[in-house]
mmCIF file of C-alpha atoms and ligand atoms in Angstrom:
data_model
loop_
_atom_site.group_PDB
_atom_site.id
_atom_site.type_symbol
_atom_site.label_atom_id
_atom_site.label_comp_id
_atom_site.label_asym_id
_atom_site.label_seq_id
_atom_site.Cartn_x
_atom_site.Cartn_y
_atom_site.Cartn_z
ATOM 1 C CA UNK U 21 -38.738 80.714 53.770
ATOM 2 C CA UNK U 22 -40.733 77.846 55.245
ATOM 3 C CA UNK U 23 -40.517 76.144 51.823
ATOM 4 C CA UNK U 24 -36.787 76.634 51.896
ATOM 5 C CA UNK U 25 -36.675 75.045 55.359
ATOM 6 C CA UNK U 26 -38.933 72.180 54.280
ATOM 7 C CA UNK U 27 -36.626 71.160 51.450
ATOM 8 C CA UNK U 28 -33.353 71.779 53.257
ATOM 9 C CA UNK U 29 -31.399 68.521 53.800
ATOM 10 C CA UNK U 30 -31.353 68.115 57.575
ATOM 11 C CA UNK U 31 -29.404 66.374 60.274
ATOM 12 C CA UNK U 32 -30.963 65.787 63.694
ATOM 13 C CA UNK U 33 -28.612 65.121 66.594
ATOM 14 C CA UNK U 34 -30.708 65.686 69.714
ATOM 15 C CA UNK U 35 -33.803 63.545 69.647
ATOM 16 C CA UNK U 36 -35.097 61.260 72.379
ATOM 17 C CA UNK U 37 -36.979 58.412 70.746
ATOM 18 C CA UNK U 38 -39.239 58.184 73.796
ATOM 19 C CA UNK U 39 -39.993 61.881 73.262
ATOM 20 C CA UNK U 40 -41.503 61.073 69.874
ATOM 21 C CA UNK U 41 -44.373 59.085 71.399
ATOM 22 C CA UNK U 42 -47.391 60.920 70.008
ATOM 23 C CA UNK U 43 -50.616 60.485 72.027
ATOM 24 C CA UNK U 44 -52.272 58.737 69.060
ATOM 25 C CA UNK U 45 -49.625 55.996 69.097
ATOM 26 C CA UNK U 46 -49.755 55.890 72.880
ATOM 27 C CA UNK U 47 -53.472 55.090 72.705
ATOM 28 C CA UNK U 48 -52.875 52.425 70.029
ATOM 29 C CA UNK U 49 -50.169 50.745 72.086
ATOM 30 C CA UNK U 50 -52.269 50.886 75.255
ATOM 31 C CA UNK U 51 -55.071 49.096 73.417
ATOM 32 C CA UNK U 52 -52.707 46.507 71.961
ATOM 33 C CA UNK U 53 -51.181 45.813 75.374
ATOM 34 C CA UNK U 54 -54.431 45.902 77.350
ATOM 35 C CA UNK U 55 -53.411 48.913 79.426
ATOM 36 C CA UNK U 56 -56.033 51.304 80.815
ATOM 37 C CA UNK U 57 -55.081 54.975 80.346
ATOM 38 C CA UNK U 58 -56.293 57.719 82.698
ATOM 39 C CA UNK U 59 -57.691 59.815 79.819
ATOM 40 C CA UNK U 60 -60.442 58.928 77.373
ATOM 41 C CA UNK U 61 -59.163 60.852 74.363
ATOM 42 C CA UNK U 62 -55.956 62.125 72.820
ATOM 43 C CA UNK U 63 -57.130 65.716 73.381
ATOM 44 C CA UNK U 64 -57.780 65.083 77.073
ATOM 45 C CA UNK U 65 -54.378 63.459 77.445
ATOM 46 C CA UNK U 66 -52.653 66.443 75.818
ATOM 47 C CA UNK U 67 -54.585 68.942 77.912
ATOM 48 C CA UNK U 68 -53.811 67.139 81.164
ATOM 49 C CA UNK U 69 -50.048 67.137 80.640
ATOM 50 C CA UNK U 70 -48.696 70.560 81.515
ATOM 51 C CA UNK U 71 -45.143 71.417 82.541
ATOM 52 C CA UNK U 72 -42.901 74.433 82.873
ATOM 53 C CA UNK U 73 -39.521 72.994 83.825
ATOM 54 C CA UNK U 74 -37.296 70.034 83.072
ATOM 55 C CA UNK U 75 -38.371 68.186 86.233
ATOM 56 C CA UNK U 76 -42.119 68.703 85.709
ATOM 57 C CA UNK U 77 -41.724 67.660 82.058
ATOM 58 C CA UNK U 78 -39.908 64.472 83.000
ATOM 59 C CA UNK U 79 -42.785 63.254 85.210
ATOM 60 C CA UNK U 80 -45.205 62.981 82.267
ATOM 61 C CA UNK U 81 -42.466 61.863 79.883
ATOM 62 C CA UNK U 82 -41.619 58.788 81.967
ATOM 63 C CA UNK U 83 -45.270 58.124 82.836
ATOM 64 C CA UNK U 84 -46.246 57.857 79.173
ATOM 65 C CA UNK U 85 -43.630 55.202 78.484
ATOM 66 C CA UNK U 86 -45.577 52.545 80.346
ATOM 67 C CA UNK U 87 -47.340 51.616 77.084
ATOM 68 C CA UNK U 88 -43.988 50.582 75.526
ATOM 69 C CA UNK U 89 -43.702 46.899 76.377
ATOM 70 C CA UNK U 90 -42.762 44.711 73.403
ATOM 71 C CA UNK U 91 -40.268 44.704 70.557
ATOM 72 C CA UNK U 92 -42.991 45.694 68.041
ATOM 73 C CA UNK U 93 -43.869 48.672 70.296
ATOM 74 C CA UNK U 94 -40.326 50.007 70.051
ATOM 75 C CA UNK U 95 -40.287 49.226 66.339
ATOM 76 C CA UNK U 96 -43.500 51.205 65.792
ATOM 77 C CA UNK U 97 -42.236 54.112 67.893
ATOM 78 C CA UNK U 98 -39.017 54.483 65.917
ATOM 79 C CA UNK U 99 -40.707 53.799 62.561
ATOM 80 C CA UNK U 100 -43.206 56.588 63.188
ATOM 81 C CA UNK U 101 -40.421 59.060 63.998
ATOM 82 C CA UNK U 102 -38.249 58.064 61.051
ATOM 83 C CA UNK U 103 -41.186 58.346 58.646
ATOM 84 C CA UNK U 104 -41.995 61.874 59.892
ATOM 85 C CA UNK U 105 -38.346 62.894 59.883
ATOM 86 C CA UNK U 106 -37.838 61.606 56.333
ATOM 87 C CA UNK U 107 -40.896 63.636 55.259
ATOM 88 C CA UNK U 108 -39.101 66.747 56.612
ATOM 89 C CA UNK U 109 -36.006 65.758 54.612
ATOM 90 C CA UNK U 110 -34.000 64.738 57.656
ATOM 91 C CA UNK U 111 -31.259 62.788 55.902
ATOM 92 C CA UNK U 112 -29.509 61.551 59.022
ATOM 93 C CA UNK U 113 -30.482 61.297 62.706
ATOM 94 C CA UNK U 114 -28.650 60.322 65.872
ATOM 95 C CA UNK U 115 -31.321 58.979 68.165
ATOM 96 C CA UNK U 116 -31.116 58.862 71.956
ATOM 97 C CA UNK U 117 -32.753 56.007 73.779
ATOM 98 C CA UNK U 118 -33.167 55.576 77.535
ATOM 99 C CA UNK U 119 -32.813 51.830 78.275
ATOM 100 C CA UNK U 120 -33.144 52.348 82.043
ATOM 101 C CA UNK U 121 -36.559 53.976 81.611
ATOM 102 C CA UNK U 122 -37.605 50.519 80.406
ATOM 103 C CA UNK U 123 -35.395 48.021 82.258
ATOM 104 C CA UNK U 124 -36.385 49.745 85.534
ATOM 105 C CA UNK U 125 -39.992 48.692 84.882
ATOM 106 C CA UNK U 126 -39.186 45.172 83.750
ATOM 107 C CA UNK U 127 -38.806 45.556 79.976
ATOM 108 C CA UNK U 128 -35.607 43.746 78.900
ATOM 109 C CA UNK U 129 -32.777 45.684 77.245
ATOM 110 C CA UNK U 130 -32.788 43.455 74.164
ATOM 111 C CA UNK U 131 -36.522 44.062 73.553
ATOM 112 C CA UNK U 132 -35.852 47.805 73.394
ATOM 113 C CA UNK U 133 -32.787 47.749 71.200
ATOM 114 C CA UNK U 134 -33.961 45.072 68.780
ATOM 115 C CA UNK U 135 -37.152 47.000 68.033
ATOM 116 C CA UNK U 136 -35.287 50.276 67.494
ATOM 117 C CA UNK U 137 -32.587 48.646 65.381
ATOM 118 C CA UNK U 138 -35.062 46.911 63.087
ATOM 119 C CA UNK U 139 -36.926 50.207 62.522
ATOM 120 C CA UNK U 140 -33.673 51.962 61.606
ATOM 121 C CA UNK U 141 -32.738 49.288 59.065
ATOM 122 C CA UNK U 142 -36.204 49.324 57.485
ATOM 123 C CA UNK U 143 -36.339 53.137 57.329
ATOM 124 C CA UNK U 144 -33.005 53.318 55.564
ATOM 125 C CA UNK U 145 -34.192 50.768 53.010
ATOM 126 C CA UNK U 146 -37.638 52.301 52.515
ATOM 127 C CA UNK U 147 -37.067 56.053 52.989
ATOM 128 C CA UNK U 148 -33.337 56.530 52.485
ATOM 129 C CA UNK U 149 -32.981 58.123 55.926
ATOM 130 C CA UNK U 150 -29.920 57.001 57.856
ATOM 131 C CA UNK U 151 -29.840 56.823 61.676
ATOM 132 C CA UNK U 152 -27.654 55.664 64.552
ATOM 133 C CA UNK U 153 -28.421 55.072 68.222
ATOM 134 C CA UNK U 154 -26.955 56.864 71.244
ATOM 135 C CA UNK U 155 -27.633 55.153 74.560
ATOM 136 C CA UNK U 156 -28.357 57.592 77.400
ATOM 137 C CA UNK U 157 -27.959 56.862 81.088
ATOM 138 C CA UNK U 158 -30.492 58.411 83.431
ATOM 139 C CA UNK U 159 -28.500 60.720 85.693
ATOM 140 C CA UNK U 160 -31.005 60.552 88.552
ATOM 141 C CA UNK U 161 -30.280 56.810 88.881
ATOM 142 C CA UNK U 162 -27.036 55.557 90.450
ATOM 143 C CA UNK U 163 -23.655 55.334 88.737
ATOM 144 C CA UNK U 164 -23.719 51.571 89.513
ATOM 145 C CA UNK U 165 -26.937 51.116 87.544
ATOM 146 C CA UNK U 166 -25.425 53.111 84.667
ATOM 147 C CA UNK U 167 -22.350 50.851 84.714
ATOM 148 C CA UNK U 168 -24.536 47.727 84.707
ATOM 149 C CA UNK U 169 -26.438 49.155 81.726
ATOM 150 C CA UNK U 170 -23.174 49.897 79.915
ATOM 151 C CA UNK U 171 -22.063 46.281 80.412
ATOM 152 C CA UNK U 172 -25.457 45.027 79.274
ATOM 153 C CA UNK U 173 -25.079 47.034 76.059
ATOM 154 C CA UNK U 174 -21.755 45.480 75.059
ATOM 155 C CA UNK U 175 -23.208 42.583 73.019
ATOM 156 C CA UNK U 176 -24.930 45.291 70.943
ATOM 157 C CA UNK U 177 -21.851 47.505 70.684
ATOM 158 C CA UNK U 178 -22.035 47.563 66.876
ATOM 159 C CA UNK U 179 -25.579 48.976 66.997
ATOM 160 C CA UNK U 180 -24.725 51.917 69.268
ATOM 161 C CA UNK U 181 -22.450 54.774 68.208
ATOM 162 C CA UNK U 182 -22.092 56.508 71.550
ATOM 163 C CA UNK U 183 -23.424 57.166 75.018
ATOM 164 C CA UNK U 184 -25.106 60.184 76.559
ATOM 165 C CA UNK U 185 -26.528 61.368 79.869
ATOM 166 C CA UNK U 186 -30.013 62.759 80.360
ATOM 167 C CA UNK U 187 -32.890 63.179 82.845
ATOM 168 C CA UNK U 188 -32.882 65.451 85.900
ATOM 169 C CA UNK U 189 -29.624 67.377 86.133
ATOM 170 C CA UNK U 190 -30.221 68.919 89.544
ATOM 171 C CA UNK U 191 -27.781 67.323 91.997
ATOM 172 C CA UNK U 192 -26.535 64.893 89.323
ATOM 173 C CA UNK U 193 -23.317 66.402 87.926
ATOM 174 C CA UNK U 194 -21.206 64.841 85.144
ATOM 175 C CA UNK U 195 -18.511 63.721 87.634
ATOM 176 C CA UNK U 196 -21.006 61.310 89.201
ATOM 177 C CA UNK U 197 -20.564 59.237 86.012
ATOM 178 C CA UNK U 198 -16.817 59.709 85.430
ATOM 179 C CA UNK U 199 -15.999 55.979 85.739
ATOM 180 C CA UNK U 200 -18.911 54.910 83.563
ATOM 181 C CA UNK U 201 -17.917 57.291 80.781
ATOM 182 C CA UNK U 202 -14.232 56.316 81.054
ATOM 183 C CA UNK U 203 -15.249 52.677 80.565
ATOM 184 C CA UNK U 204 -17.573 53.624 77.702
ATOM 185 C CA UNK U 205 -14.651 55.380 76.003
ATOM 186 C CA UNK U 206 -12.499 52.238 76.448
ATOM 187 C CA UNK U 207 -15.233 50.219 74.782
ATOM 188 C CA UNK U 208 -15.116 52.531 71.779
ATOM 189 C CA UNK U 209 -18.247 54.575 72.362
ATOM 190 C CA UNK U 210 -18.270 58.277 71.552
ATOM 191 C CA UNK U 211 -19.367 60.498 74.435
ATOM 192 C CA UNK U 212 -21.927 63.227 74.900
ATOM 193 C CA UNK U 213 -23.843 64.581 77.881
ATOM 194 C CA UNK U 214 -26.811 66.836 78.439
ATOM 195 C CA UNK U 215 -25.946 70.196 79.941
ATOM 196 C CA UNK U 216 -29.528 71.406 80.193
ATOM 197 C CA UNK U 217 -30.300 75.115 80.011
ATOM 198 C CA UNK U 218 -30.256 77.376 83.094
ATOM 199 C CA UNK U 219 -29.681 74.579 85.581
ATOM 200 C CA UNK U 220 -28.108 74.948 88.992
ATOM 201 C CA UNK U 221 -24.334 74.893 88.355
ATOM 202 C CA UNK U 222 -24.736 74.874 84.566
ATOM 203 C CA UNK U 223 -21.298 76.302 83.819
ATOM 204 C CA UNK U 224 -19.586 74.029 86.357
ATOM 205 C CA UNK U 225 -21.262 71.024 84.708
ATOM 206 C CA UNK U 226 -20.038 72.118 81.270
ATOM 207 C CA UNK U 227 -16.539 72.502 82.711
ATOM 208 C CA UNK U 228 -16.699 68.944 84.091
ATOM 209 C CA UNK U 229 -17.824 67.648 80.684
ATOM 210 C CA UNK U 230 -14.723 69.190 79.143
ATOM 211 C CA UNK U 231 -12.124 68.635 81.822
ATOM 212 C CA UNK U 232 -13.214 65.442 83.570
ATOM 213 C CA UNK U 233 -15.285 63.477 81.052
ATOM 214 C CA UNK U 234 -13.704 64.622 77.773
ATOM 215 C CA UNK U 235 -16.961 64.673 75.836
ATOM 216 C CA UNK U 236 -17.088 64.637 72.053
ATOM 217 C CA UNK U 237 -20.181 66.856 71.999
ATOM 218 C CA UNK U 238 -22.477 68.753 74.385
ATOM 219 C CA UNK U 239 -26.267 68.478 74.328
ATOM 220 C CA UNK U 240 -27.914 71.878 74.884
ATOM 221 C CA UNK U 241 -24.904 73.676 76.458
ATOM 222 C CA UNK U 242 -26.341 77.170 75.944
ATOM 223 C CA UNK U 243 -24.895 78.341 79.269
ATOM 224 C CA UNK U 244 -21.369 77.955 77.910
ATOM 225 C CA UNK U 245 -21.919 81.529 76.734
ATOM 226 C CA UNK U 246 -21.898 82.637 80.378
ATOM 227 C CA UNK U 247 -18.158 81.898 80.615
ATOM 228 C CA UNK U 248 -15.702 83.054 77.916
ATOM 229 C CA UNK U 249 -13.183 80.386 78.990
ATOM 230 C CA UNK U 250 -15.732 77.654 78.198
ATOM 231 C CA UNK U 251 -16.483 79.214 74.819
ATOM 232 C CA UNK U 252 -12.783 79.315 74.042
ATOM 233 C CA UNK U 253 -12.235 75.683 75.007
ATOM 234 C CA UNK U 254 -15.287 74.424 73.094
ATOM 235 C CA UNK U 255 -14.031 76.274 70.014
ATOM 236 C CA UNK U 256 -10.483 75.007 70.456
ATOM 237 C CA UNK U 257 -11.748 71.421 70.554
ATOM 238 C CA UNK U 258 -14.223 71.975 67.714
ATOM 239 C CA UNK U 259 -17.060 70.540 69.800
ATOM 240 C CA UNK U 260 -20.642 70.784 68.641
ATOM 241 C CA UNK U 261 -23.664 71.943 70.639
ATOM 242 C CA UNK U 262 -27.108 70.439 70.055
ATOM 243 C CA UNK U 263 -29.545 73.234 70.860
ATOM 244 C CA UNK U 264 -33.327 72.707 71.008
ATOM 245 C CA UNK U 265 -35.179 76.057 70.735
ATOM 246 C CA UNK U 266 -38.798 74.915 71.089
ATOM 247 C CA UNK U 267 -37.860 72.680 74.014
ATOM 248 C CA UNK U 268 -36.079 75.653 75.610
ATOM 249 C CA UNK U 269 -39.279 77.664 75.268
ATOM 250 C CA UNK U 270 -41.137 75.074 77.326
ATOM 251 C CA UNK U 271 -38.679 74.349 80.116
ATOM 252 C CA UNK U 272 -36.845 77.695 80.466
ATOM 253 C CA UNK U 273 -37.771 81.367 80.082
ATOM 254 C CA UNK U 274 -37.547 81.318 76.278
ATOM 255 C CA UNK U 275 -36.255 79.730 73.079
ATOM 256 C CA UNK U 276 -32.718 81.136 73.557
ATOM 257 C CA UNK U 277 -32.721 82.244 69.915
ATOM 258 C CA UNK U 278 -30.469 85.179 70.800
ATOM 259 C CA UNK U 279 -27.949 82.743 72.245
ATOM 260 C CA UNK U 280 -28.070 80.792 68.971
ATOM 261 C CA UNK U 281 -27.310 84.035 67.101
ATOM 262 C CA UNK U 282 -24.336 84.659 69.394
ATOM 263 C CA UNK U 283 -23.080 81.110 68.900
ATOM 264 C CA UNK U 284 -23.195 81.542 65.133
ATOM 265 C CA UNK U 285 -21.339 84.846 65.431
ATOM 266 C CA UNK U 286 -18.717 83.210 67.652
ATOM 267 C CA UNK U 287 -18.268 80.445 65.058
ATOM 268 C CA UNK U 288 -19.339 77.765 67.492
ATOM 269 C CA UNK U 289 -20.697 74.582 65.918
ATOM 270 C CA UNK U 290 -24.277 75.160 66.972
ATOM 271 C CA UNK U 291 -27.072 72.938 65.622
ATOM 272 C CA UNK U 292 -30.890 72.999 65.799
ATOM 273 C CA UNK U 293 -32.797 69.984 67.082
ATOM 274 C CA UNK U 294 -36.198 68.907 68.374
ATOM 275 C CA UNK U 295 -35.454 67.042 71.664
ATOM 276 C CA UNK U 296 -38.942 65.600 72.434
ATOM 277 C CA UNK U 297 -41.087 66.583 69.439
ATOM 278 C CA UNK U 298 -44.287 64.803 70.458
ATOM 279 C CA UNK U 299 -44.396 66.787 73.698
ATOM 280 C CA UNK U 300 -43.186 70.110 72.347
ATOM 281 C CA UNK U 301 -45.318 69.773 69.207
ATOM 282 C CA UNK U 302 -42.408 70.629 66.942
ATOM 283 C CA UNK U 303 -40.150 68.442 64.816
ATOM 284 C CA UNK U 304 -36.884 69.777 63.469
ATOM 285 C CA UNK U 305 -38.406 71.852 60.640
ATOM 286 C CA UNK U 306 -40.638 73.708 63.128
ATOM 287 C CA UNK U 307 -37.583 74.357 65.315
ATOM 288 C CA UNK U 308 -35.762 75.888 62.341
ATOM 289 C CA UNK U 309 -38.868 77.934 61.524
ATOM 290 C CA UNK U 310 -38.957 79.326 65.056
ATOM 291 C CA UNK U 311 -35.314 80.361 64.964
ATOM 292 C CA UNK U 312 -35.795 81.875 61.543
ATOM 293 C CA UNK U 313 -38.819 83.841 62.770
ATOM 294 C CA UNK U 314 -37.191 85.116 65.934
ATOM 295 C CA UNK U 315 -33.842 86.024 64.394
ATOM 296 C CA UNK U 316 -34.856 86.782 60.840
ATOM 297 C CA UNK U 317 -32.123 84.346 59.843
ATOM 298 C CA UNK U 318 -31.007 84.506 56.217
ATOM 299 C CA UNK U 319 -30.863 81.329 54.086
ATOM 300 C CA UNK U 320 -27.079 81.203 54.449
ATOM 301 C CA UNK U 321 -27.346 80.809 58.197
ATOM 302 C CA UNK U 322 -29.974 78.088 57.916
ATOM 303 C CA UNK U 323 -27.637 76.205 55.593
ATOM 304 C CA UNK U 324 -24.809 76.830 58.028
ATOM 305 C CA UNK U 325 -26.786 75.321 60.919
ATOM 306 C CA UNK U 326 -27.291 72.119 58.907
ATOM 307 C CA UNK U 327 -23.683 72.116 57.733
ATOM 308 C CA UNK U 328 -22.609 72.334 61.376
ATOM 309 C CA UNK U 329 -24.825 69.348 62.184
ATOM 310 C CA UNK U 330 -23.423 67.144 59.406
ATOM 311 C CA UNK U 331 -19.941 68.348 60.377
ATOM 312 C CA UNK U 332 -20.263 67.201 64.006
ATOM 313 C CA UNK U 333 -22.259 64.039 63.174
ATOM 314 C CA UNK U 334 -20.691 60.774 64.270
ATOM 315 C CA UNK U 335 -20.222 59.565 60.715
ATOM 316 C CA UNK U 336 -17.189 58.729 58.587
ATOM 317 C CA UNK U 337 -15.793 61.683 56.662
ATOM 318 C CA UNK U 338 -16.687 60.101 53.301
ATOM 319 C CA UNK U 339 -20.361 59.821 54.262
ATOM 320 C CA UNK U 340 -20.456 63.406 55.524
ATOM 321 C CA UNK U 341 -19.164 64.532 52.160
ATOM 322 C CA UNK U 342 -22.193 63.123 50.387
ATOM 323 C CA UNK U 343 -24.411 65.195 52.706
ATOM 324 C CA UNK U 344 -22.298 68.341 52.244
ATOM 325 C CA UNK U 345 -22.706 67.873 48.497
ATOM 326 C CA UNK U 346 -26.505 67.614 48.877
ATOM 327 C CA UNK U 347 -26.538 70.727 51.020
ATOM 328 C CA UNK U 348 -24.360 72.664 48.560
ATOM 329 C CA UNK U 349 -26.528 71.620 45.629
ATOM 330 C CA UNK U 350 -29.672 72.703 47.479
ATOM 331 C CA UNK U 351 -28.204 76.084 48.439
ATOM 332 C CA UNK U 352 -27.014 76.667 44.855
ATOM 333 C CA UNK U 353 -30.397 75.876 43.305
ATOM 334 C CA UNK U 354 -32.247 78.296 45.583
HETATM 335 N N1 LIG N 408 -33.005 66.879 79.165
HETATM 336 C C1 LIG N 408 -32.917 65.924 80.081
HETATM 337 N N2 LIG N 408 -33.578 64.795 79.994
HETATM 338 C C2 LIG N 408 -34.375 64.615 78.945
HETATM 339 C C3 LIG N 408 -34.523 65.568 77.975
HETATM 340 C C4 LIG N 408 -33.755 66.745 78.068
HETATM 341 O O1 LIG N 408 -33.755 67.634 77.175
HETATM 342 N N3 LIG N 408 -35.409 65.100 77.081
HETATM 343 C C5 LIG N 408 -35.759 63.864 77.498
HETATM 344 N N4 LIG N 408 -35.153 63.569 78.628
HETATM 345 ZN ZN1 LIG N 409 -32.649 66.136 75.450
#
């Protein structure tokens, strides 16, 4: 079955580009930029970074980003991810980036986005993988800073398909960003937000995403299952959920594979994603393998998970159809 997963045409919709910073690249960039790192080797660096919750994870995640300084750094980061993803037959990716994690330490917005954009264009040309950017606001910063970032993004509007919300959810509900997301909608961005798993007020935050923000998608969102009214509304609107099983295993009490099974049975548009693969040591294929192992998922359901992802992707219908055709051909041949 792992061969089947390897060849399956894939669509990744929940992937933080900063979460793809492998320690090897981190060391290379530190050398290039003349930055001293606290650990002598990649192995030491990996061993020193332990976490068991979203907040403890985020400390090391932001700390590592200090090596990302120049446009070529962001280019190399995204190129490395896109090369790996293409090797796993990811055909299309929607990539989150966190501009405030960089502007807050003096790296200009345009340095970040130009590097990422150039990597996406080159990867499509060289590897045939397509990708689009989703700009995330950091929810533990102020709504004013998010609004300023939104305005700063407008000259690059054509390079960004939508906006999201990530970082520490505790005490930072969706409504805090209602004005920012309303303005983003006016500017033509599509909208998503993280509803991380097993947070304080998880179901209330999902309700706000639906009723106040009017999101086009929900990132994670596993706790929707705790409230039948939320399930009903998500189904009625045809919204997708970007679930990240290996990530869940690190920052909650488990992968939530059973919840994924329930979502499939409820006909929710659930998808499988990697979140921060360099930290969780699992790209999208390994996430599919985990779900397959834990649920004994048949091939049909694996195909269905990828069909869901292409279905909810922020792509024109005509483009989606080419991916559906690839998926159908693959399923038929097997
Ligand atoms: N949740 C919140 N913030 C994040 C995540 C996540 O899954 N990954 C990177 N930043
Ligand atoms: Zn995430």
